[in-house]
PDB file of C-alpha atoms in Angstrom:
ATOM      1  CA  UNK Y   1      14.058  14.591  -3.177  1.00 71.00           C
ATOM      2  CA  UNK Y   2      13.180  12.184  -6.045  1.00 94.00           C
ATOM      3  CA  UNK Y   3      11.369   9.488  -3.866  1.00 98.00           C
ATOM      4  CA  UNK Y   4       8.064  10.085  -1.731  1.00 98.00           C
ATOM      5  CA  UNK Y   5       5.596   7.580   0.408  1.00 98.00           C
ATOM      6  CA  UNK Y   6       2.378   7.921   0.646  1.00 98.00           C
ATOM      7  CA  UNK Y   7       0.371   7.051   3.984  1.00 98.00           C
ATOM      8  CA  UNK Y   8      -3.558   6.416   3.913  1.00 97.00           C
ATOM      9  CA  UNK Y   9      -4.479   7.353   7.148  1.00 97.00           C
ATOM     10  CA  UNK Y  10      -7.811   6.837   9.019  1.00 96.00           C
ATOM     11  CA  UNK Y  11      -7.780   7.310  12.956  1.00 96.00           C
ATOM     12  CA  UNK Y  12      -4.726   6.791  12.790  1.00 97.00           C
ATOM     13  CA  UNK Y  13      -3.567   9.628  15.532  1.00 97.00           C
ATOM     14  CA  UNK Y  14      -1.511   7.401  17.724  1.00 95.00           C
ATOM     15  CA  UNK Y  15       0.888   6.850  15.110  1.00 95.00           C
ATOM     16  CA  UNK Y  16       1.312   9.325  12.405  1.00 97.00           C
ATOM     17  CA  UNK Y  17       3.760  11.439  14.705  1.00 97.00           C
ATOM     18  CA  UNK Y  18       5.898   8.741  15.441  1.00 97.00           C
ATOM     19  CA  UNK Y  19       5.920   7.543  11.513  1.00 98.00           C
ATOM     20  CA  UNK Y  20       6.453  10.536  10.434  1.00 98.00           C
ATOM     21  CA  UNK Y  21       9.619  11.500  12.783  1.00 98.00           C
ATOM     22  CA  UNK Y  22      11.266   7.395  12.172  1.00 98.00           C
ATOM     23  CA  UNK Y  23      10.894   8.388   8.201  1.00 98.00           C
ATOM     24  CA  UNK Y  24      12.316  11.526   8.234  1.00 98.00           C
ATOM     25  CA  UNK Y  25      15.132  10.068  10.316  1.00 98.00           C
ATOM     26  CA  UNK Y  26      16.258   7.005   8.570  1.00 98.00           C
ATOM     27  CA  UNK Y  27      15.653   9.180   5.328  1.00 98.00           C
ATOM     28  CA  UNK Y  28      15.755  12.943   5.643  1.00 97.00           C
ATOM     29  CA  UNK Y  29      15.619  13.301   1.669  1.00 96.00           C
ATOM     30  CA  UNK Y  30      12.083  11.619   1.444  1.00 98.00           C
ATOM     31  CA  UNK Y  31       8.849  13.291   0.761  1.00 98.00           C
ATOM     32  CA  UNK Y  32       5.820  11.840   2.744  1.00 98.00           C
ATOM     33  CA  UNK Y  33       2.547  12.677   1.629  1.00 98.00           C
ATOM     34  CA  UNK Y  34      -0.706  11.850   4.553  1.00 98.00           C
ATOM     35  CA  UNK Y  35      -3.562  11.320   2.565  1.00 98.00           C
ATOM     36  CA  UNK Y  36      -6.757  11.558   5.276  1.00 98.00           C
ATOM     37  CA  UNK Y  37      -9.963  10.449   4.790  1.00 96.00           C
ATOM     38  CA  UNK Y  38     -11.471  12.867   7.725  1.00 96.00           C
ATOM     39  CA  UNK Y  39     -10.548  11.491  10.515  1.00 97.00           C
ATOM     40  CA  UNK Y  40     -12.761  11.787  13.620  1.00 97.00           C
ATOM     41  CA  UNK Y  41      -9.990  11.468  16.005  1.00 97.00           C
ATOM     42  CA  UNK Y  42      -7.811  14.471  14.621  1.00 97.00           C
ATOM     43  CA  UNK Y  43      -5.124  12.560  12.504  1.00 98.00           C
ATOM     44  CA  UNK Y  44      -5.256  15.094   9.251  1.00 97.00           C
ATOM     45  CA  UNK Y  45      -4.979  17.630  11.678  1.00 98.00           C
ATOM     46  CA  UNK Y  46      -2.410  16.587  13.462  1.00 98.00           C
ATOM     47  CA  UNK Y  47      -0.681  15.927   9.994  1.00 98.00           C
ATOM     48  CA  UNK Y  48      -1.400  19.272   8.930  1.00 98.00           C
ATOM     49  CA  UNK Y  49       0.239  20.895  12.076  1.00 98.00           C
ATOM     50  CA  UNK Y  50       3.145  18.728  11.230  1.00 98.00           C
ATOM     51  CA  UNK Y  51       3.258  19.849   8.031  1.00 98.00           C
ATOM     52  CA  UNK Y  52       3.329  23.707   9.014  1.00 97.00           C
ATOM     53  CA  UNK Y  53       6.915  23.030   9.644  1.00 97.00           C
ATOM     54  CA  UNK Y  54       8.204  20.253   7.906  1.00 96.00           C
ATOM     55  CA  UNK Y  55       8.510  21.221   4.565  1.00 94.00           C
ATOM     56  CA  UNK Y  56       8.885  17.655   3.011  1.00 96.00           C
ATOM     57  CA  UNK Y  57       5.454  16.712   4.378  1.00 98.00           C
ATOM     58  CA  UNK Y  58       2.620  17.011   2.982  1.00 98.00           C
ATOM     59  CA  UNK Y  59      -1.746  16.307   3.619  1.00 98.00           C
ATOM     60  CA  UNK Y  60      -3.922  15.422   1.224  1.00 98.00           C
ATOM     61  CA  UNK Y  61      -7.481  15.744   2.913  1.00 97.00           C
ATOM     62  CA  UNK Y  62     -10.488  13.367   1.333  1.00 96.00           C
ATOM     63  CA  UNK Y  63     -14.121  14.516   2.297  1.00 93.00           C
ATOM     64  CA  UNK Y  64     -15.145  11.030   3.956  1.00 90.00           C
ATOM     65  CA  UNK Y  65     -13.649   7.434   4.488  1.00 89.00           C
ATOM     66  CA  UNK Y  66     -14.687   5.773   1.088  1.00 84.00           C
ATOM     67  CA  UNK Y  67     -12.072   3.208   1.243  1.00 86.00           C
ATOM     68  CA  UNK Y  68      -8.472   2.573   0.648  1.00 90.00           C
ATOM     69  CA  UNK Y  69      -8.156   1.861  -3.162  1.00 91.00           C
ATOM     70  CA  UNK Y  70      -9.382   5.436  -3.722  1.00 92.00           C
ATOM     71  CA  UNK Y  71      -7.219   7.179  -0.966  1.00 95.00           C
ATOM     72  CA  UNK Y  72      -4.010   5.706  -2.826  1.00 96.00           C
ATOM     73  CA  UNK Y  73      -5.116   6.527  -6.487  1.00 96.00           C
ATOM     74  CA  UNK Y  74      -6.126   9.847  -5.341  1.00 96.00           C
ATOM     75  CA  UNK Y  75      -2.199   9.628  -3.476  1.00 98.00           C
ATOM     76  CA  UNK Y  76      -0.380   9.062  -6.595  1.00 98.00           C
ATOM     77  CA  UNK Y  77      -2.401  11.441  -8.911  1.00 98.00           C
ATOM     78  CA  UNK Y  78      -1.310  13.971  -6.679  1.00 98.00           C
ATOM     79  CA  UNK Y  79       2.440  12.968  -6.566  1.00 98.00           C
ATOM     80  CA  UNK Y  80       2.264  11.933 -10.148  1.00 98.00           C
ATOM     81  CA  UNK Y  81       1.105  15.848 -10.363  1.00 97.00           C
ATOM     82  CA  UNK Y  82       3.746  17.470  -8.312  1.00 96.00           C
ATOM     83  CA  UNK Y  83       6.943  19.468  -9.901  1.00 93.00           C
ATOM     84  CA  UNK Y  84       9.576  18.690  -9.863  1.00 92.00           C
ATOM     85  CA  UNK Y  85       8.309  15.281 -10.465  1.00 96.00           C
ATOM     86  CA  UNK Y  86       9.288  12.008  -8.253  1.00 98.00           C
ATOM     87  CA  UNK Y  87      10.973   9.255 -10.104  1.00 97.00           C
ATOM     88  CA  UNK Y  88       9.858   6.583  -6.990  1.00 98.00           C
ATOM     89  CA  UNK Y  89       6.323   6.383  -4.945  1.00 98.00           C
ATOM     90  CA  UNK Y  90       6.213   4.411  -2.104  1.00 98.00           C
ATOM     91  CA  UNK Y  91       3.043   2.816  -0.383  1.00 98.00           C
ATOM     92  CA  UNK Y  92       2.972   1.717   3.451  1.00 97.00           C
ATOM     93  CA  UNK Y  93       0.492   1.665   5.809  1.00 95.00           C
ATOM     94  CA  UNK Y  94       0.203   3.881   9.034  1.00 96.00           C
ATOM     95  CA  UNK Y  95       0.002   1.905  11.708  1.00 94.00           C
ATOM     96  CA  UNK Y  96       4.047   0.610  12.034  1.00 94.00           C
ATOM     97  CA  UNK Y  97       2.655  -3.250  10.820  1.00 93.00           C
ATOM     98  CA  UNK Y  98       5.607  -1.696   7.887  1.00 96.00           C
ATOM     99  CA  UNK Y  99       8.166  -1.255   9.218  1.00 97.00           C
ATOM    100  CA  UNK Y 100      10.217   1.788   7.817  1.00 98.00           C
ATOM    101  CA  UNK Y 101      13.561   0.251   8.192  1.00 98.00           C
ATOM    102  CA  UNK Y 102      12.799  -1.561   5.086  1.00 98.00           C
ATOM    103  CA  UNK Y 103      11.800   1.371   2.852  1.00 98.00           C
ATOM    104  CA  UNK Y 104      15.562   1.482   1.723  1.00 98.00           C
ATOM    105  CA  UNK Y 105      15.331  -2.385   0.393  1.00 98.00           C
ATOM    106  CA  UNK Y 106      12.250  -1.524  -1.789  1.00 98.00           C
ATOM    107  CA  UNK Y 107      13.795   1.260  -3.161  1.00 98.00           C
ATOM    108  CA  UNK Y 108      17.321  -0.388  -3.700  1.00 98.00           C
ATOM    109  CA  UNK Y 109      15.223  -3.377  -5.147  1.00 98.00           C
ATOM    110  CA  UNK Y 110      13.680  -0.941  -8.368  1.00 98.00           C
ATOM    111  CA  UNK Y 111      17.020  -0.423  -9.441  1.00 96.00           C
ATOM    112  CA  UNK Y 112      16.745  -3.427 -11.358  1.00 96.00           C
ATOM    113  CA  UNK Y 113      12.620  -3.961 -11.509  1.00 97.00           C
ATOM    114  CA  UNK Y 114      10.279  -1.206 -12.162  1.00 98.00           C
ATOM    115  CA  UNK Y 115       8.110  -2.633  -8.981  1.00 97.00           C
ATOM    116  CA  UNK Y 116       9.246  -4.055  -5.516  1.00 98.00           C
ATOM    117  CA  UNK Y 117       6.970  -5.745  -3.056  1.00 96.00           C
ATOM    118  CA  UNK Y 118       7.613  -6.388   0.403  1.00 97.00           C
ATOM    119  CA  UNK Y 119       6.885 -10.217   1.052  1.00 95.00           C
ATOM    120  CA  UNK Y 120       5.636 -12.001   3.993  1.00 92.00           C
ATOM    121  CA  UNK Y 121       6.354 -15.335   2.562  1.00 90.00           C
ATOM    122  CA  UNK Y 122       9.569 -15.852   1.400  1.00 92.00           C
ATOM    123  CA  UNK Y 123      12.834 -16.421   3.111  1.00 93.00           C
ATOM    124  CA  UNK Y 124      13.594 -13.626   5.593  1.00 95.00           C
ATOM    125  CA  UNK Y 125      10.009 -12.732   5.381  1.00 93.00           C
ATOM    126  CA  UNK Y 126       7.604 -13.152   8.808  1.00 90.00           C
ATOM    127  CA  UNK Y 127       4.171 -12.270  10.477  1.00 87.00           C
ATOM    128  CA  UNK Y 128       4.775 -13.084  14.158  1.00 83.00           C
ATOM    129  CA  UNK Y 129       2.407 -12.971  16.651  1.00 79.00           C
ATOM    130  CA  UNK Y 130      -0.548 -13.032  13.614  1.00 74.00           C
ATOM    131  CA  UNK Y 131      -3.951 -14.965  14.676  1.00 74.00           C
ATOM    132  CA  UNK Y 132      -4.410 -18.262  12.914  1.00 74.00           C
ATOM    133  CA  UNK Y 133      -7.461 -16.727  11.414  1.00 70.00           C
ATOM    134  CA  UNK Y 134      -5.701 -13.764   9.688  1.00 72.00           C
ATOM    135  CA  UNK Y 135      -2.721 -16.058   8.393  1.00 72.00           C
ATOM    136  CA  UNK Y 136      -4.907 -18.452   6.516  1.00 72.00           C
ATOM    137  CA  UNK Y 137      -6.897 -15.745   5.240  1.00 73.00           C
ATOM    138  CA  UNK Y 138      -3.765 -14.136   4.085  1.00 75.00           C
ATOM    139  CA  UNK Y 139      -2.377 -17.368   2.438  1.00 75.00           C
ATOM    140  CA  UNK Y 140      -5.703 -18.059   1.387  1.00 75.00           C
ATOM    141  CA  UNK Y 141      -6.199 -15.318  -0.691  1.00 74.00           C
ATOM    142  CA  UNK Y 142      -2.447 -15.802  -2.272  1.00 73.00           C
ATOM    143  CA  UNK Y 143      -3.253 -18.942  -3.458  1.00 76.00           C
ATOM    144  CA  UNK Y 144      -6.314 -17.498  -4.846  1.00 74.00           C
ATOM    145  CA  UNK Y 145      -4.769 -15.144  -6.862  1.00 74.00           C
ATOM    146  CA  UNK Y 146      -1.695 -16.995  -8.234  1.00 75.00           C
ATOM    147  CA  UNK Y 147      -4.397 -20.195  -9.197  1.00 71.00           C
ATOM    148  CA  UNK Y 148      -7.214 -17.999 -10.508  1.00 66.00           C
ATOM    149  CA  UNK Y 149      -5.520 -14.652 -11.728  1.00 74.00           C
ATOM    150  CA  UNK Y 150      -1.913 -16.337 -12.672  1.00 75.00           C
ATOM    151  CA  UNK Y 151      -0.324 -13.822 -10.173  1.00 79.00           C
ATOM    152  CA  UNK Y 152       3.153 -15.737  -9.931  1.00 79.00           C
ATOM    153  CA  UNK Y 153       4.314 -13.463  -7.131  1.00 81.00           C
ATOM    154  CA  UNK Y 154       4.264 -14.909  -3.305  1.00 82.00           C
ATOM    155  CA  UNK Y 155       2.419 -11.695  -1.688  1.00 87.00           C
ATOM    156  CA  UNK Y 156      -0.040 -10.264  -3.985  1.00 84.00           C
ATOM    157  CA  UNK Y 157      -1.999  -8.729  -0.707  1.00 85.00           C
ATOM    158  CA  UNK Y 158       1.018  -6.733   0.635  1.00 90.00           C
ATOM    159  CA  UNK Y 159       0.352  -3.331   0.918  1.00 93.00           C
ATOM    160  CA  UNK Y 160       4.135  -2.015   1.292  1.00 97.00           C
ATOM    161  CA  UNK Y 161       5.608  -1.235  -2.182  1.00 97.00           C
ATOM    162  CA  UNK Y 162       7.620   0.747  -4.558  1.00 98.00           C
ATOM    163  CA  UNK Y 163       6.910   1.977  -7.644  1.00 98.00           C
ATOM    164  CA  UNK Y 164       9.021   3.592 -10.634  1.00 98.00           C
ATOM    165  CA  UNK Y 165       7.024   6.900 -12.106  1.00 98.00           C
ATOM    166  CA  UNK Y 166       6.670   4.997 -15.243  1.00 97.00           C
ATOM    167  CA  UNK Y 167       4.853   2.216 -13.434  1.00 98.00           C
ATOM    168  CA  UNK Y 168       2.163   5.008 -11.890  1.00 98.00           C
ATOM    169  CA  UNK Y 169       2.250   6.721 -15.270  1.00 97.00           C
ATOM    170  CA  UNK Y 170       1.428   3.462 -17.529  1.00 97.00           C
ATOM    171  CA  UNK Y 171      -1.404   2.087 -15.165  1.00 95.00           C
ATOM    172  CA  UNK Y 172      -4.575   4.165 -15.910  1.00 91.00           C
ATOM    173  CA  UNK Y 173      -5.136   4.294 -12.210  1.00 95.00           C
ATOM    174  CA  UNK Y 174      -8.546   6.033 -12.672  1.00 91.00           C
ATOM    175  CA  UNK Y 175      -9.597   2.613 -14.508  1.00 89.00           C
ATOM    176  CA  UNK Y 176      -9.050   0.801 -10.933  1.00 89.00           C
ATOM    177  CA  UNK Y 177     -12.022  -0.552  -9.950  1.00 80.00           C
ATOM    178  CA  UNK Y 178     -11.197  -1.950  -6.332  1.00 79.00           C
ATOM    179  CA  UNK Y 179     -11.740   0.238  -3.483  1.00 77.00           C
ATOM    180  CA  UNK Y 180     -10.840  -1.872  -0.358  1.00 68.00           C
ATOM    181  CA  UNK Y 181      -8.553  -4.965   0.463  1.00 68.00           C
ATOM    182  CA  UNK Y 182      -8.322  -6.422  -3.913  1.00 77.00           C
ATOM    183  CA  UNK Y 183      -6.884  -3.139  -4.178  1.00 87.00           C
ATOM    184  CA  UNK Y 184      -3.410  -4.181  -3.691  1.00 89.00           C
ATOM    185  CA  UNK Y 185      -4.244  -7.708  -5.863  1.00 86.00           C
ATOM    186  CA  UNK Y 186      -5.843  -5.364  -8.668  1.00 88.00           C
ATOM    187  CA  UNK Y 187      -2.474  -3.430  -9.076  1.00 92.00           C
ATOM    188  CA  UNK Y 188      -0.415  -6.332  -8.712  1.00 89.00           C
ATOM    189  CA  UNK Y 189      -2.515  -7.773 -11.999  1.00 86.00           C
ATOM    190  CA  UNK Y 190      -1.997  -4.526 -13.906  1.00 90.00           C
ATOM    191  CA  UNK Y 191       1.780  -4.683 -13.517  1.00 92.00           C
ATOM    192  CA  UNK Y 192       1.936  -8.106 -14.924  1.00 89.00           C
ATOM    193  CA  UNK Y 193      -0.171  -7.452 -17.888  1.00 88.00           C
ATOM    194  CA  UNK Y 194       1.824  -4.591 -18.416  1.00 94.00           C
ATOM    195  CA  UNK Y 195       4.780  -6.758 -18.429  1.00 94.00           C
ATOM    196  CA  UNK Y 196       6.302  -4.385 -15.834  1.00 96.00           C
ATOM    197  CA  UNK Y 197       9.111  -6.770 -13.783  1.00 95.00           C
ATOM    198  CA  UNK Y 198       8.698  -6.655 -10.102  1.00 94.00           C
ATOM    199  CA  UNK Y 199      11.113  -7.762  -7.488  1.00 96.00           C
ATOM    200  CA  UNK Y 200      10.276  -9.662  -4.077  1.00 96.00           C
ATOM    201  CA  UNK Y 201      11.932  -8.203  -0.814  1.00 97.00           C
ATOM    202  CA  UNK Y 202      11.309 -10.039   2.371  1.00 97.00           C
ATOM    203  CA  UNK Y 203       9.997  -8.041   5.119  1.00 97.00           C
ATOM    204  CA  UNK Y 204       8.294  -8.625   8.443  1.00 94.00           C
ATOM    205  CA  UNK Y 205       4.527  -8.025   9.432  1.00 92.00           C
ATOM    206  CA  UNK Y 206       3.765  -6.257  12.901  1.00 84.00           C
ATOM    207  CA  UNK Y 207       0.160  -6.930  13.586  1.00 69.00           C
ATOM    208  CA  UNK Y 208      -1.124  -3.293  15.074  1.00 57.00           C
ATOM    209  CA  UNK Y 209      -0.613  -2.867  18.642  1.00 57.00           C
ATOM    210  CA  UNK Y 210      -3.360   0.195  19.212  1.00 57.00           C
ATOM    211  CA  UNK Y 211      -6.828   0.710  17.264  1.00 53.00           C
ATOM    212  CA  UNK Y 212      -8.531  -1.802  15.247  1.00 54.00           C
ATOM    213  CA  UNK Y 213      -7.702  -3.302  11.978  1.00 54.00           C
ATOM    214  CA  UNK Y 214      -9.382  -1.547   9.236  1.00 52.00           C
ATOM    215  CA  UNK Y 215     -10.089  -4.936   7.317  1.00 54.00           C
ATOM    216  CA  UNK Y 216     -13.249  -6.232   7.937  1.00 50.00           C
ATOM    217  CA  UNK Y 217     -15.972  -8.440   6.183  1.00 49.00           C
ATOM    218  CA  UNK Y 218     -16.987  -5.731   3.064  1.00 57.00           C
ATOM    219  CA  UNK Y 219     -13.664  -5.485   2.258  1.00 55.00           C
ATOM    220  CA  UNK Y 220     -13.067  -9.677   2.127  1.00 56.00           C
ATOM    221  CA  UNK Y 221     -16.176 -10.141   0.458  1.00 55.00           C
ATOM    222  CA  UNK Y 222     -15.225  -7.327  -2.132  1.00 57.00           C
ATOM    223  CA  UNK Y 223     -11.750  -9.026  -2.600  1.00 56.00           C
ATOM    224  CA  UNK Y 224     -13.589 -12.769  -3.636  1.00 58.00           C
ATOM    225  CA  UNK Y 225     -15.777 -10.818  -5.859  1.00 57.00           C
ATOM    226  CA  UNK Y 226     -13.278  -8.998  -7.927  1.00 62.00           C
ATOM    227  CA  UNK Y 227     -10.510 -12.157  -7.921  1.00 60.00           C
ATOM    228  CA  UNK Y 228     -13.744 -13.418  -9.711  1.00 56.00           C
ATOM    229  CA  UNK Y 229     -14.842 -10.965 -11.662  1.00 58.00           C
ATOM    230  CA  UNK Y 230     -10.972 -10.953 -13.255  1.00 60.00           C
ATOM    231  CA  UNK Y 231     -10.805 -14.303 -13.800  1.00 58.00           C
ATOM    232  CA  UNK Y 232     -13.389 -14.571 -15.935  1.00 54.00           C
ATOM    233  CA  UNK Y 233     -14.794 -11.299 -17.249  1.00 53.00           C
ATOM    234  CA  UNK Y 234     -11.776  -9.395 -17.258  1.00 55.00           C
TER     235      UNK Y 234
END
C-alpha cells in the first residue's frame, strides 16, 4: 500500500461510489483519499459511509468550496503526513472524464521519471465528443504555456497525474499560489524548474456525462492572469 489517489470532490454524489468501487477493483492495494469541500448534495458523506468499511479509503473534509488548487495541496499534505508513508500520489478527477484504467500507465511511467502526465495530445491520446469551444480553449492555453512559460510538455492543463514522494516533498506546495484551473500549469512549472523529469502517457478525455463542469469564467480568467504573472514577474 505504497501508492494512493487523491479525488477533489464537489457535488460529486453520482459518481464517487462508482469511482471508488472501479479503483478498488482494478487495484485493491491502492489508498484513495476523498478530499470534500462540503458538498451540498451529500458526497463527503457518502464518502465517509464508504469509508466506515473500507479501510483503504479515506475523507478529508474542507469547511467550504474555495477552489481546487487548495483541495489538492491540502490532499497531499495530508498523504505526505500519513505513516507509513506513500512513495506515489496520484491526482484524478471525480467525475470518470479519467478514466481509472489508466492509473496503472502513470504509475508504470514514474519508474523511470519522477512525474507522469496523462496527455490528451499525443499519439494514443483523445477528447471525443469535446465542444469546439472547450478544445480550443484547451489547446489554447497549451500553447500559452509552452510559448510564454517554456513548458515543453504537450498537456500542461491535465489534471490526471503521478507523482514520486520526492516530487510532493521538494515542491513547497504551501508556496502555490493558484487556486483554480493554472493550478495544474503552476505545478507543471515547478517540476521543470526543479529539473524533476516527467514522462507523457496518452490517455483519453470523457467529457462528464451528469452535473456541470466545475470550470467556469473565474477560473479562465485566473489561469491568463497567473501564465502572466510567471512570465514576467516570476
Amino acid at each position: 500500500m505504497d501508492t494512493v489517489v487523491v479525488i477533489p470532490t464537489y457535488n460529486e454524489v453520482d459518481h464517487i461510489e462508482a469511482l471508488i468501487r472501479r479503483i478498488r477493483q482494478l487495484y485493491p492495494d491502492f489508498d484513495i483519499l476523498i478530499v470534500d469541500d462540503n458538498s451540498p448534495d451529500g458526497t463527503g458523506e457518502l464518502a465517509e459511509r464508504i469509508a466506515s468499511t473500507v479501510n483503504q479509503v479515506k475523507v478529508l473534509h474542507r469547511a467550504r468550496k474555495n477552489g481546487l488548487g487548495r483541495a489538492y495541496v491540502q490532499g497531499f499534505q495530508y498523504v505526505l503526513a500519513c505513516n507509513p508513508p506513500y512513495s506515489k500520489i496520484i491526482q484524478m478527477d471525480a467525475d470518470f472524464s479519467h478514466d481509472p484504467v489508466y492509473i496503472k500507465d502513470l504509475v508504470k511511467a514514474v519508474d523511470n521519471a519522477q512525474v507522469s502526465i496523462g496527455t490528451r495530445y499525443m499519439p494514443g491520446g483523445a477528447v471525443p465528443n469535446w465542444r469546439l469551444n472547450r478544445r480550443v480553449l484547451s489547446l489554447f492555453a497549451n500553447f500559452l504555456v509552452r510559448a510564454w512559460l517554456g513548458i515543453p510538455f504537450r498537456d500542461c492543463t491535465s489534471g490526471f497525474r503521478c507523482f514520486r514522494r520526492e516530487v510532493l516533498e521538494g515542491i513547497r506546495l504551501d508556496t502555490i499560489r493558484s487556486n483554480g484551473y493554472y493550478f495544474q500549469i503552476e505545478m507543471a512549472l515547478c517540476c521543470q524548474r526543479l529539473h524533476y523529469t516527467i514522462a507523457e502517457v496518452p490517455i483519453r478525455f470523457a467529457e462528464r456525462k451528469t452535473g456541470n463542469t466545475k470550470l467556469g469564467f473565474a477560473e479562465i480568467w485566473e489561469a491568463f492572469w497567473m501564465v502572466l504573472f510567471f512570465r514576467f514577474f516570476r
